[in-house]
mmCIF file of C-alpha atoms in Angstrom:
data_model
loop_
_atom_site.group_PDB
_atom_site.id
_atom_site.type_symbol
_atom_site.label_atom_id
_atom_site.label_comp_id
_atom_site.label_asym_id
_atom_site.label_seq_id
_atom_site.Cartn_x
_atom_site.Cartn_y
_atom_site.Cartn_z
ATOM 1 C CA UNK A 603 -44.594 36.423 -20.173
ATOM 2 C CA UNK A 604 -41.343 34.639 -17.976
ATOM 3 C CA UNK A 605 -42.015 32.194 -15.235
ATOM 4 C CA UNK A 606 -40.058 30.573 -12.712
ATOM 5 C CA UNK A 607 -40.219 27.428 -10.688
ATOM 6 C CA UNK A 608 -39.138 27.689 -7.844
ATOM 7 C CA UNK A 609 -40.767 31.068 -7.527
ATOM 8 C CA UNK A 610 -38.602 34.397 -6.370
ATOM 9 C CA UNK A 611 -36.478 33.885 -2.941
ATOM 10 C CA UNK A 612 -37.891 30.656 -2.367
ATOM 11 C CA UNK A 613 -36.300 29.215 0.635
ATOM 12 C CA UNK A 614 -35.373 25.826 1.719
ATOM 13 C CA UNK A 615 -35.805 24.400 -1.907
ATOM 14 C CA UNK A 616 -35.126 20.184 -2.358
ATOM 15 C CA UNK A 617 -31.529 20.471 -4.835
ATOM 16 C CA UNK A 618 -33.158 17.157 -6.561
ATOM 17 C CA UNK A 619 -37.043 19.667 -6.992
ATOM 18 C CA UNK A 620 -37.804 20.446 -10.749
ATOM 19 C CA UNK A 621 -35.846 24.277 -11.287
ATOM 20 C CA UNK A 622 -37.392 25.985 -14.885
ATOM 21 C CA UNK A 623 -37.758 28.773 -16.737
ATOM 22 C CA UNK A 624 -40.394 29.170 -19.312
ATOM 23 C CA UNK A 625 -42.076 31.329 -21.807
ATOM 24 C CA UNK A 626 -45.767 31.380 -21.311
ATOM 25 C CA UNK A 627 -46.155 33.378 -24.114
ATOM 26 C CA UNK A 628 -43.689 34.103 -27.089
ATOM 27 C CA UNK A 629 -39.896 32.547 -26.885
ATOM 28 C CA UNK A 630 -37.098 32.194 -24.345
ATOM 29 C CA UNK A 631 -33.468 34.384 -25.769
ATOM 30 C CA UNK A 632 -31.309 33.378 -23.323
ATOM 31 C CA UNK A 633 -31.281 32.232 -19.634
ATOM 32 C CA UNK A 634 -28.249 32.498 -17.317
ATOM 33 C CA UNK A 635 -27.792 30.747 -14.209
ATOM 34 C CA UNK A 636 -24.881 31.335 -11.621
ATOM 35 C CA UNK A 637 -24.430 29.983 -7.666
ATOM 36 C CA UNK A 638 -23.103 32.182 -4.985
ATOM 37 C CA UNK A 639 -20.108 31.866 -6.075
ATOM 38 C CA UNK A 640 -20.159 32.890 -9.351
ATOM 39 C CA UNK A 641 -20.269 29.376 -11.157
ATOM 40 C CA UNK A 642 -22.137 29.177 -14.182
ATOM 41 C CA UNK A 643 -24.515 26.436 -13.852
ATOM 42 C CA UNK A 644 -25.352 24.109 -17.123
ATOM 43 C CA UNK A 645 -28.642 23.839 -18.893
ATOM 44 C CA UNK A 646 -31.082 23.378 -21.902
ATOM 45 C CA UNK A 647 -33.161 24.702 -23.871
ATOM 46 C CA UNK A 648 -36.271 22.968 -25.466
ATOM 47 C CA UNK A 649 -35.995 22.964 -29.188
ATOM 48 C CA UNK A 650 -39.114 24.890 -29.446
ATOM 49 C CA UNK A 651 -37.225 27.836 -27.013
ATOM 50 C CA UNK A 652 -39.875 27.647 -24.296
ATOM 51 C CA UNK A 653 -38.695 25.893 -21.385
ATOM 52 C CA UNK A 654 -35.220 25.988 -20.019
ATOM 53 C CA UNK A 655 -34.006 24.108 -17.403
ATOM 54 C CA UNK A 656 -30.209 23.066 -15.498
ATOM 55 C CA UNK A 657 -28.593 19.642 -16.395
ATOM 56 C CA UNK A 658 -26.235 19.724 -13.544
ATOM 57 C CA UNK A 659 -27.338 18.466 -9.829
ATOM 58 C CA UNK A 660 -27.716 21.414 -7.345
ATOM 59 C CA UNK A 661 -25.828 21.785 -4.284
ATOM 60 C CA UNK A 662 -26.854 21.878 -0.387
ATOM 61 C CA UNK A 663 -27.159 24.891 1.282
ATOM 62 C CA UNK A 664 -26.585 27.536 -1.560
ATOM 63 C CA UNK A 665 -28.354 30.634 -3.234
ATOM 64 C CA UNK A 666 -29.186 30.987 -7.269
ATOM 65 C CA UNK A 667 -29.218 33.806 -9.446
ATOM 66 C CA UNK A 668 -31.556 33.388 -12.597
ATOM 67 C CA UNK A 669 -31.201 36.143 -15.870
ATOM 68 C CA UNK A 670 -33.722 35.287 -18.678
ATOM 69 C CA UNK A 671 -34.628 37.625 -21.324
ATOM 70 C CA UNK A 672 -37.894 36.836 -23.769
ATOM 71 C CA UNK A 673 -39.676 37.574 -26.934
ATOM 72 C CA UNK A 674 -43.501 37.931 -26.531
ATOM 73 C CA UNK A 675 -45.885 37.293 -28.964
ATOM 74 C CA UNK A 676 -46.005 40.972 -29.329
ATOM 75 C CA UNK A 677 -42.611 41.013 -30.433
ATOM 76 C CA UNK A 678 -41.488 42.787 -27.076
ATOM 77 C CA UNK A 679 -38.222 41.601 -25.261
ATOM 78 C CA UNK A 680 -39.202 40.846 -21.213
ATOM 79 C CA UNK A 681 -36.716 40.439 -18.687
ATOM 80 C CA UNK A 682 -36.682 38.478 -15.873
ATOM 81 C CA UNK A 683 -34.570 38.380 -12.155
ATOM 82 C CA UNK A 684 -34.576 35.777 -9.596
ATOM 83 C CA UNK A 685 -33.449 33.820 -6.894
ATOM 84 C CA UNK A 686 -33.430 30.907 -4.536
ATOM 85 C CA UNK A 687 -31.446 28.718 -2.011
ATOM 86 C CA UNK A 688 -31.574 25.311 -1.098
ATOM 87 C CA UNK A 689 -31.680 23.661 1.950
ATOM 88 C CA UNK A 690 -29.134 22.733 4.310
ATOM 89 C CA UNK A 691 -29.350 19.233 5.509
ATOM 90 C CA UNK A 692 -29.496 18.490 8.992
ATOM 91 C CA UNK A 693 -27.099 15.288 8.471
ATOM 92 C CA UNK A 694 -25.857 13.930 5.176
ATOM 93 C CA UNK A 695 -25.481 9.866 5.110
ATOM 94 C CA UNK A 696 -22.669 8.340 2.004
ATOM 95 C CA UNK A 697 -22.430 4.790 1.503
ATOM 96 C CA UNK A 698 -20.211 2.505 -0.019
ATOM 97 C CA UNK A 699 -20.583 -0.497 -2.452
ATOM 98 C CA UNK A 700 -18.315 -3.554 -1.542
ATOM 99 C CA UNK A 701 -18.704 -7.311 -1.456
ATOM 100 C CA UNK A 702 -19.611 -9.354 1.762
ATOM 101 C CA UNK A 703 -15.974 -9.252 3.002
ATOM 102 C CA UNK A 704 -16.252 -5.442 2.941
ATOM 103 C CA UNK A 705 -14.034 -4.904 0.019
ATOM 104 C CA UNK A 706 -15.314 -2.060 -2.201
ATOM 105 C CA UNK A 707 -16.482 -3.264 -5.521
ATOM 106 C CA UNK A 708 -13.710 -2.500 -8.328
ATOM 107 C CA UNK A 709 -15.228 -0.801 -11.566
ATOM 108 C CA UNK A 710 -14.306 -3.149 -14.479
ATOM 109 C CA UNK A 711 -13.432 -6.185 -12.006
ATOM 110 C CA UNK A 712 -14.442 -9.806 -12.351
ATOM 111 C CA UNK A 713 -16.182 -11.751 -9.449
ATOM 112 C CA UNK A 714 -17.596 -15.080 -8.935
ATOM 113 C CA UNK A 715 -21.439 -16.175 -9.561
ATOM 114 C CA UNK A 716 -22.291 -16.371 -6.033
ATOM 115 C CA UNK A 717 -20.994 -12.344 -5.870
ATOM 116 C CA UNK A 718 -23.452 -10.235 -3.260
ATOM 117 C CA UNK A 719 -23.340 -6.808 -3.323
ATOM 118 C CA UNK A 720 -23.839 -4.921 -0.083
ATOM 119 C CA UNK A 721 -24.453 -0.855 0.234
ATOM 120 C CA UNK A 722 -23.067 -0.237 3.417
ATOM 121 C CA UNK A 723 -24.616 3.455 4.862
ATOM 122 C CA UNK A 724 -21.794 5.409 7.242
ATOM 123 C CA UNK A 725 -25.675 6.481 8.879
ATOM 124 C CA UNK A 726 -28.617 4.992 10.563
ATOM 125 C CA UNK A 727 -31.085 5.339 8.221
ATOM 126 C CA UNK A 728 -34.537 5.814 9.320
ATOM 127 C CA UNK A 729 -36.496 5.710 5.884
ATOM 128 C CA UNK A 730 -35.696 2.163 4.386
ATOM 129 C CA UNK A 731 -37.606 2.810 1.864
ATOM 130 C CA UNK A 732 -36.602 5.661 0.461
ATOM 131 C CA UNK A 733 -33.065 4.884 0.261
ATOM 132 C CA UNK A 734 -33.929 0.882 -1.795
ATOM 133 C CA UNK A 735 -35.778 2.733 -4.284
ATOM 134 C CA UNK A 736 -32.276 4.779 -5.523
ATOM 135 C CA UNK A 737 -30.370 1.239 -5.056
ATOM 136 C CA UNK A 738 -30.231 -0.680 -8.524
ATOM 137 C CA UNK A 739 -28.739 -3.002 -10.036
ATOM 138 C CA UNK A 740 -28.949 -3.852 -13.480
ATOM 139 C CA UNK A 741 -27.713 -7.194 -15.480
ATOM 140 C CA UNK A 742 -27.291 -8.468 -18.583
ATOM 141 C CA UNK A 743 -28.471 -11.460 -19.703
ATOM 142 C CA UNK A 744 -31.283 -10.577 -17.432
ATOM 143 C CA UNK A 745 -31.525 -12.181 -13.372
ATOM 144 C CA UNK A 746 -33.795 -11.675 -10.919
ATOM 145 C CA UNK A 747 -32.882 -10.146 -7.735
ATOM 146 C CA UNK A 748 -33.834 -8.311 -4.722
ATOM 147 C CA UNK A 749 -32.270 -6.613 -1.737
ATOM 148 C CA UNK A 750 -32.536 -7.761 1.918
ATOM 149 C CA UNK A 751 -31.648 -5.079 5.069
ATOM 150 C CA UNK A 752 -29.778 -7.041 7.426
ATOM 151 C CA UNK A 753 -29.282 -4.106 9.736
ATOM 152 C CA UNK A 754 -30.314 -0.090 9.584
ATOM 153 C CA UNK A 755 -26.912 0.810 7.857
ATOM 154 C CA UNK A 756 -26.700 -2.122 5.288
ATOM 155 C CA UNK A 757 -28.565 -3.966 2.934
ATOM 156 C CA UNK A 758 -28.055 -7.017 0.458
ATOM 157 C CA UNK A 759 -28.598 -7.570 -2.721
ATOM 158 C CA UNK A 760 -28.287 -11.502 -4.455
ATOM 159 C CA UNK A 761 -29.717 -12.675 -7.533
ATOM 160 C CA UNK A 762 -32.270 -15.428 -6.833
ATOM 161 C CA UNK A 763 -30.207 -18.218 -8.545
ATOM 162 C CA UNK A 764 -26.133 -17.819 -9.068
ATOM 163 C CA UNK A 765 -25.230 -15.257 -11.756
ATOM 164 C CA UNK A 766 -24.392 -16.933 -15.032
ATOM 165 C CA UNK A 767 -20.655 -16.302 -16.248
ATOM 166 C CA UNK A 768 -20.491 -13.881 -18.400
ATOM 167 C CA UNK A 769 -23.413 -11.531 -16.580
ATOM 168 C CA UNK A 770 -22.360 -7.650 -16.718
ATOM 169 C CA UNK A 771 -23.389 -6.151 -13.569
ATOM 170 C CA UNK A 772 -23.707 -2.699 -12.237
ATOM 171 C CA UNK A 773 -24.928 -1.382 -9.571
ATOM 172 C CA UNK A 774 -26.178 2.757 -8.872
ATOM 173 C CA UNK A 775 -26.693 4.037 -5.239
ATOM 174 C CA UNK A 776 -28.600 7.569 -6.686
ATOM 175 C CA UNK A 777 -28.711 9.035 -3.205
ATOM 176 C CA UNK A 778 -27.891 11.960 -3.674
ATOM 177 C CA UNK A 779 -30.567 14.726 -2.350
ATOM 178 C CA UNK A 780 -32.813 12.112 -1.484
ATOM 179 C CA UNK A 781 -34.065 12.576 2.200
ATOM 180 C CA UNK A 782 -33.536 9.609 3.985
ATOM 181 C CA UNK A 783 -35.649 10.140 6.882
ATOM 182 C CA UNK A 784 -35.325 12.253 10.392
ATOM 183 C CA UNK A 785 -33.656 15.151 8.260
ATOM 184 C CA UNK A 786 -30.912 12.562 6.648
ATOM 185 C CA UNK A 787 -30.197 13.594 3.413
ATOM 186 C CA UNK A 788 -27.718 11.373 0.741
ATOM 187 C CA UNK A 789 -24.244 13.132 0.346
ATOM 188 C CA UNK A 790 -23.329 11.332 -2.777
ATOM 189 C CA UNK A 791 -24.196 9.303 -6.148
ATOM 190 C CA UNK A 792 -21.890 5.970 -6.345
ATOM 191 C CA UNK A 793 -21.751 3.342 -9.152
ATOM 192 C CA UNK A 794 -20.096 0.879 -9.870
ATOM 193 C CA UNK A 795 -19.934 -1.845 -12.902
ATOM 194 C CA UNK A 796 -17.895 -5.377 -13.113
ATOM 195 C CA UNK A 797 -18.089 -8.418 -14.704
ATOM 196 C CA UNK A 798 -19.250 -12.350 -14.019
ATOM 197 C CA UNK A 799 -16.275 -14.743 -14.478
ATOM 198 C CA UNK A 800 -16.263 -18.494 -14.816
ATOM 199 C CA UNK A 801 -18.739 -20.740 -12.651
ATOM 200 C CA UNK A 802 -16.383 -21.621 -9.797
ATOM 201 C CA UNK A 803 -17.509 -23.617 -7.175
ATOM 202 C CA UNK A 804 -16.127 -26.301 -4.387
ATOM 203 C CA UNK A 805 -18.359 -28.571 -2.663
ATOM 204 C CA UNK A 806 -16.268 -29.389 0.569
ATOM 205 C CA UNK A 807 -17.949 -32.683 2.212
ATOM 206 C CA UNK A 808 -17.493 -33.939 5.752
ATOM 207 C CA UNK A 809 -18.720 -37.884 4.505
ATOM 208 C CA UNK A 810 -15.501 -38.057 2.247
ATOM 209 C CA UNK A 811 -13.176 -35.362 3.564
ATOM 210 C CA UNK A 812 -12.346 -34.193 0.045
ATOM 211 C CA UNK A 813 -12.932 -30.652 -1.357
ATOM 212 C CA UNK A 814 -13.981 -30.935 -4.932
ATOM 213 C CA UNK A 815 -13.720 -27.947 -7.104
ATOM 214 C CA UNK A 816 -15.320 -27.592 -10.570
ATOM 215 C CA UNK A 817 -15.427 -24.826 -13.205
ATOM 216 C CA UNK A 818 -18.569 -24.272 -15.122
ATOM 217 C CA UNK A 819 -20.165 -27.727 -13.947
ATOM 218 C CA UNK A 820 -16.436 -29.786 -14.589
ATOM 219 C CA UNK A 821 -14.519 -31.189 -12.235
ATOM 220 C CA UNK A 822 -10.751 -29.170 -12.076
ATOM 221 C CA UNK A 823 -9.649 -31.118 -9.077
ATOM 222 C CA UNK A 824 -10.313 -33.075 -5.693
ATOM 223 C CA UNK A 825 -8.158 -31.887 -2.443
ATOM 224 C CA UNK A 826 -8.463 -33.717 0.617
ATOM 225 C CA UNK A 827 -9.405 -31.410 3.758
ATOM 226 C CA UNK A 828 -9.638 -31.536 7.128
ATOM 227 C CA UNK A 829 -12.117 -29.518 8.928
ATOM 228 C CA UNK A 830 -13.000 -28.710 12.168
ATOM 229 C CA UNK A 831 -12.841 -30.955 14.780
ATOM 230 C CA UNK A 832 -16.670 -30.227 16.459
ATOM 231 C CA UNK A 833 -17.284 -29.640 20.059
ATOM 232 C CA UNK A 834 -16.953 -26.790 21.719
ATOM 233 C CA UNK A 835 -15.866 -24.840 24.650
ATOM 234 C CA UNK A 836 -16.983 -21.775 26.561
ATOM 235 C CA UNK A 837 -14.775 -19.085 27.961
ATOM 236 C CA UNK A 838 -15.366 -16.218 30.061
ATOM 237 C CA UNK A 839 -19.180 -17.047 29.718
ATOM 238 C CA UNK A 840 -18.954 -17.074 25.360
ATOM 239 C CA UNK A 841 -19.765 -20.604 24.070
ATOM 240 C CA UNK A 842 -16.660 -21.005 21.181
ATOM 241 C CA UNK A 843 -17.461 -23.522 18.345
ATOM 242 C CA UNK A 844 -15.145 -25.702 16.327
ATOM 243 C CA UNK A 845 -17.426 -26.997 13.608
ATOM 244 C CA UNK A 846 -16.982 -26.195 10.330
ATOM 245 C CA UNK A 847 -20.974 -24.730 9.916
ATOM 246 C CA UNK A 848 -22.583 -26.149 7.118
ATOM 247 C CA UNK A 849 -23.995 -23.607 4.347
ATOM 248 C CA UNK A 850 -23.190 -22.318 1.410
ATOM 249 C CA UNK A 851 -20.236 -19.821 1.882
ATOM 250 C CA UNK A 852 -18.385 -17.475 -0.584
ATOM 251 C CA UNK A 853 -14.875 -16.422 -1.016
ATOM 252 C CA UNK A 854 -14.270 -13.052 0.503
ATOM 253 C CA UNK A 855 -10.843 -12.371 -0.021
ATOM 254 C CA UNK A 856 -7.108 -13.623 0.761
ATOM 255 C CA UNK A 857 -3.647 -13.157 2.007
ATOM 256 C CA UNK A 858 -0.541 -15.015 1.913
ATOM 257 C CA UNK A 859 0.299 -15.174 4.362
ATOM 258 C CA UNK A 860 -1.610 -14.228 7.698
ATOM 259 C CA UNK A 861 -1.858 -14.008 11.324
ATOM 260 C CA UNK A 862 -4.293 -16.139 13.070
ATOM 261 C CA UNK A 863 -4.844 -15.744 16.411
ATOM 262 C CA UNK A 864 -7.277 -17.378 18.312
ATOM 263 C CA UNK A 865 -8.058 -14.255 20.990
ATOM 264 C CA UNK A 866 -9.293 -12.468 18.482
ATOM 265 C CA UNK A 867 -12.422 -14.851 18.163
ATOM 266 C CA UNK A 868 -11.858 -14.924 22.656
ATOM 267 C CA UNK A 869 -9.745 -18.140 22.886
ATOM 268 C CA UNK A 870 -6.719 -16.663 24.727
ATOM 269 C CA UNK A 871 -3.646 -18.033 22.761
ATOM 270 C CA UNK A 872 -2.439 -19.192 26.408
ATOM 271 C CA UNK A 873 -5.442 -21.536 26.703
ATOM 272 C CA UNK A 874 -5.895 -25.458 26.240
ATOM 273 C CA UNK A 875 -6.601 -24.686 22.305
ATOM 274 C CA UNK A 876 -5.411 -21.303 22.062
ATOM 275 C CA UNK A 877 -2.905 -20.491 19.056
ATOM 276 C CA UNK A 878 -1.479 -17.668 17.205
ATOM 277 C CA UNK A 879 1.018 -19.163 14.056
ATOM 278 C CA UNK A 880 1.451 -17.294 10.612
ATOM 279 C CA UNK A 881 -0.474 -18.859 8.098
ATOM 280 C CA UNK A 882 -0.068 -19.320 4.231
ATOM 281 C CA UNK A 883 -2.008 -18.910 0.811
ATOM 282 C CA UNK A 884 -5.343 -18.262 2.974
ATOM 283 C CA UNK A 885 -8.448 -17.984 1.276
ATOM 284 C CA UNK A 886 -11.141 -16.379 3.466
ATOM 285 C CA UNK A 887 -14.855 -18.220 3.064
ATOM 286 C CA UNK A 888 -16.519 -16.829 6.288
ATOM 287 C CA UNK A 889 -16.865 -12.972 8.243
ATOM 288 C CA UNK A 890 -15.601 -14.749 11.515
ATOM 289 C CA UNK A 891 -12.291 -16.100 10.159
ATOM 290 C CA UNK A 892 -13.014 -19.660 8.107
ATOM 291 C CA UNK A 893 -10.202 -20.238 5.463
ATOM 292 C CA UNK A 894 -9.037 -22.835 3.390
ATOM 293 C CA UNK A 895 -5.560 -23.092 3.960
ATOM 294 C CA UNK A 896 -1.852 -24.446 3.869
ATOM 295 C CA UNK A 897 -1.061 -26.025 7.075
ATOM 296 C CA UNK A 898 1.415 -28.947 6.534
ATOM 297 C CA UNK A 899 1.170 -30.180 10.319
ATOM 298 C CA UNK A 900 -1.942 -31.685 9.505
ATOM 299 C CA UNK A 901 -1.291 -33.445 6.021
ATOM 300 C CA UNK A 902 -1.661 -36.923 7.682
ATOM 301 C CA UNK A 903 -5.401 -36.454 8.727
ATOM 302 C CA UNK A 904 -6.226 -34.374 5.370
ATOM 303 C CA UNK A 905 -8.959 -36.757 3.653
ATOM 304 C CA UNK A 906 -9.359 -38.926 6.586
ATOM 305 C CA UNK A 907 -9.431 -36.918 10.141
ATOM 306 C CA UNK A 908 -10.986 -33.279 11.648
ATOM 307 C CA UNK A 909 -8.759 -31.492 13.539
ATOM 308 C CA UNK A 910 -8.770 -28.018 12.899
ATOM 309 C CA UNK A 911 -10.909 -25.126 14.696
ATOM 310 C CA UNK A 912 -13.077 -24.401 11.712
ATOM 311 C CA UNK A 913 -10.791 -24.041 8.403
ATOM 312 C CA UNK A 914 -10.633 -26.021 5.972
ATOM 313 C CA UNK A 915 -6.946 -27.346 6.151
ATOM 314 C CA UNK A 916 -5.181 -28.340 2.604
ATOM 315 C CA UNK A 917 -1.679 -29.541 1.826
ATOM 316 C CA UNK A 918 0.952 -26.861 0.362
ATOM 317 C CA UNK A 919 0.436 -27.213 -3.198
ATOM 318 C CA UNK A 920 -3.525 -27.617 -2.921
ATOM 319 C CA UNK A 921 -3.475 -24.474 -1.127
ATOM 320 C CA UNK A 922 -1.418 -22.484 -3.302
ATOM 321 C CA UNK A 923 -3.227 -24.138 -6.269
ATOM 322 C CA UNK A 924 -6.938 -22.801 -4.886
ATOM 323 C CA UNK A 925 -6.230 -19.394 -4.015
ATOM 324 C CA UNK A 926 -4.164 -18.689 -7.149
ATOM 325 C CA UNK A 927 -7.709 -20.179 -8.382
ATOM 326 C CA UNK A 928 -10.006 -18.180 -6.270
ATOM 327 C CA UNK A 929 -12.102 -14.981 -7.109
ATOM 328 C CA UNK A 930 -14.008 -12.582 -5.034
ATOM 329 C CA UNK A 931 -17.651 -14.241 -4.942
ATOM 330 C CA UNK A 932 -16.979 -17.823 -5.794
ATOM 331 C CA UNK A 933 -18.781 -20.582 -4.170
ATOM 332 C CA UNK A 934 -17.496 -23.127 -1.509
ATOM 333 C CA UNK A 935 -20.527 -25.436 -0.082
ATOM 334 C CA UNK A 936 -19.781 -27.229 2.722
ATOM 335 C CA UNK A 937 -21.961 -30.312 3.379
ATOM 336 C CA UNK A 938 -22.577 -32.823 5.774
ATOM 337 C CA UNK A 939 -20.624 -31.298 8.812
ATOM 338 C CA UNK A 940 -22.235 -30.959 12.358
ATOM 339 C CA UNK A 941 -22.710 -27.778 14.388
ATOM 340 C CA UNK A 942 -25.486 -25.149 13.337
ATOM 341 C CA UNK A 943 -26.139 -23.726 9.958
ATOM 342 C CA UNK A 944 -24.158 -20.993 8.829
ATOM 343 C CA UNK A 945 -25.791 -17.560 8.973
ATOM 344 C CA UNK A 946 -26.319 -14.474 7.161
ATOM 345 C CA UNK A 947 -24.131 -12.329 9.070
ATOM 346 C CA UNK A 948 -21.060 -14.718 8.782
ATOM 347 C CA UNK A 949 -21.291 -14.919 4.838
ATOM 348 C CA UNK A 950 -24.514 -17.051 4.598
ATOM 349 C CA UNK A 951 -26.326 -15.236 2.245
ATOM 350 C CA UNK A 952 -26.689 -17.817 -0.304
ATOM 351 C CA UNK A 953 -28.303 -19.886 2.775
ATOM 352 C CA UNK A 954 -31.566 -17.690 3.028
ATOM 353 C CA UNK A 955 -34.449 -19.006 1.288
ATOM 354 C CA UNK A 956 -35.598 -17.078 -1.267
ATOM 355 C CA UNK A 957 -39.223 -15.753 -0.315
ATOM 356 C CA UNK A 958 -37.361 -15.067 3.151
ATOM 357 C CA UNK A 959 -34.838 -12.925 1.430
ATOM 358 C CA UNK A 960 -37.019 -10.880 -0.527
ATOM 359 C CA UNK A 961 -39.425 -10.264 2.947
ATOM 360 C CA UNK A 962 -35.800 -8.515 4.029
ATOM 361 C CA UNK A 963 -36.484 -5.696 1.652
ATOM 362 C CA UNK A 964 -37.860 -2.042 2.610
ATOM 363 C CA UNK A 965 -40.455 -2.169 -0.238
ATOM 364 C CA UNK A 966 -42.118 -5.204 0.365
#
């Protein structure tokens, strides 16, 4: 006797739902599979030739053809014909795995130990839950970690303490076929694996004006900074600070060199502090445009004086020595500076407290 699962024209079938072929009775010959198309579609046979089943994902939307012959115990062959489709989505959500500064993640890269990892959805998606439990992220040595939503498209995910060098990560977003709530379905599996480099971080402090950088726990070098000047000023009703926030930032990324220009933060360049100048080796610590940077007009007050709008300001060859130095995910504190903390959605991850961050997650 031949079964099926799903059971003849079965409609509307899940492409992720358990699709088998078994002998009740006696021995599966052979079983053939095909889509509308005419594709054959992969699959296995038990060793004891009693269950068969694909080892390919399904697709949205199409119709199956199953051929099976079988020997019963009788020693008579059986034959059996059927069919199915699956369903077609009402909307399909992908997402992508990047850092904080919206870079996607590079397979085989090497970030810093203060790297987050953020699954950004291209759809609102309604069932949390559903979608965290097909996010992982698996490390070796071993850290603990958990993801935080910070809005309906995107969530989080830190290790409770900074990675230690060395750590292989990688990270598996198994949406596919998985409903995602009000008829969202995922469109597609990503992955991605990299690697921990050396412990890199700066501790930037407003009490001595000096950024001082270490590598796994040693001191590389000491670069006097200038940061922002505090204060603020409001503008067409928006209330624009020049503090450099204190928190615990990471680097996102860099450019040498690159336009700033104040109006894109609404300071009009034509304004009392308004500027727009081409800046060089720029390494970007913050989502709203902090960077420690080159600018020589400010050498005399580097180590003694704030007078920037927010970025850390270093001479040429400090500049040019840290982002030649800098990796994706590497930490810059900054301590002892007025103005408010710095939050999650302008790089502050690291600044959450723990049992905070892991109330951020769908599953808690």
């Amino acid at each position: 006797m031949l079964a099926m699962s799903p059971g003849p024209d079965a409609r509307d079938i899940d492409p992720l739902a358990a699709v088998t072929v078994s002998a009740t009775s006696g021995t599966l010959e052979m079983v053939t599979m095909v889509n509308d198309t005419g594709s054959v579609i992969e699959g296995v046979m038990t060793p004891d030739n009693t269950l068969w089943k694909p080892t390919v994902p399904l697709g949205f939307g199409r119709t199956y053809s199953v051929t099976a012959t079988g020997r019963g115990t009788d020693g008579m062959s059986r034959g059996l014909e059927s069919s199915f489709t699956t369903l077609v989505p009402g909307n399909q959500a992908a997402v992508r795995l990047t850092t904080t500064g919206n870079t996607g993640l590079i397979h085989g890269g090497v970030y810093g130990v203060g790297t987050v990892i953020v699954a950004r959805f291209d759809e609102a998606i309604a069932d949390r839950s559903a979608a965290e439990r097909v996010l992982k992220v698996s490390t070796d040595p071993p850290a603990i970690g958990g993801w935080n939503w910070v809005d309906d498209q995107t969530a989080h995910w830190r290790p409770q303490h900074y990675y230690t060098p060395g750590t292989e990560v990688t990270v598996e977003a198994n949406i596919y076929g998985v409903e995602l709530g009000q008829d969202l379905y995922g469109q597609a599996d990503s992955s991605v694996s990299f690697r921990i480099g050396d412990a890199h971080v700066s501790i930037a402090d407003d009490r001595t004006k000096q950024v001082s950088v270490y590598e796994n726990g040693k001191l590389l070098r000491t670069m006097p900074t200038s940061m922002g000047m505090g204060g603020s000023e409001t503008v067409n009703g928006r209330t624009i600070s020049f503090w450099t926030q204190p928190g615990v930032y990471t680097v996102l990324d860099k450019a040498n060199p690159v336009i700033m220009d104040s109006s894109t933060y609404g300071l009009p360049i034509n304004s009392r502090l308004g500027y727009r100048e081409t800046i060089y080796y720029a390494t970007r610590i913050s989502t709203d445009g902090i960077y420690l940077h080159q600018l020589e007009d400010t050498v005399w007050a580097q180590g003694n004086t704030n007078v920037s709008h927010g970025c850390l300001n270093l001479n040429a060859e400090n500049a040019r020595w840290f982002y030649d130095f800098s990796l994706p995910g590497d930490v810059v504190e900054v301590r002892n500076t007025g103005g408010a903390p710095l939050e999650l959605w302008q790089n502050g991850d690291w600044g959450v407290p723990w049992p905070q961050w892991l109330a951020g997650s769908a599953l808690t």
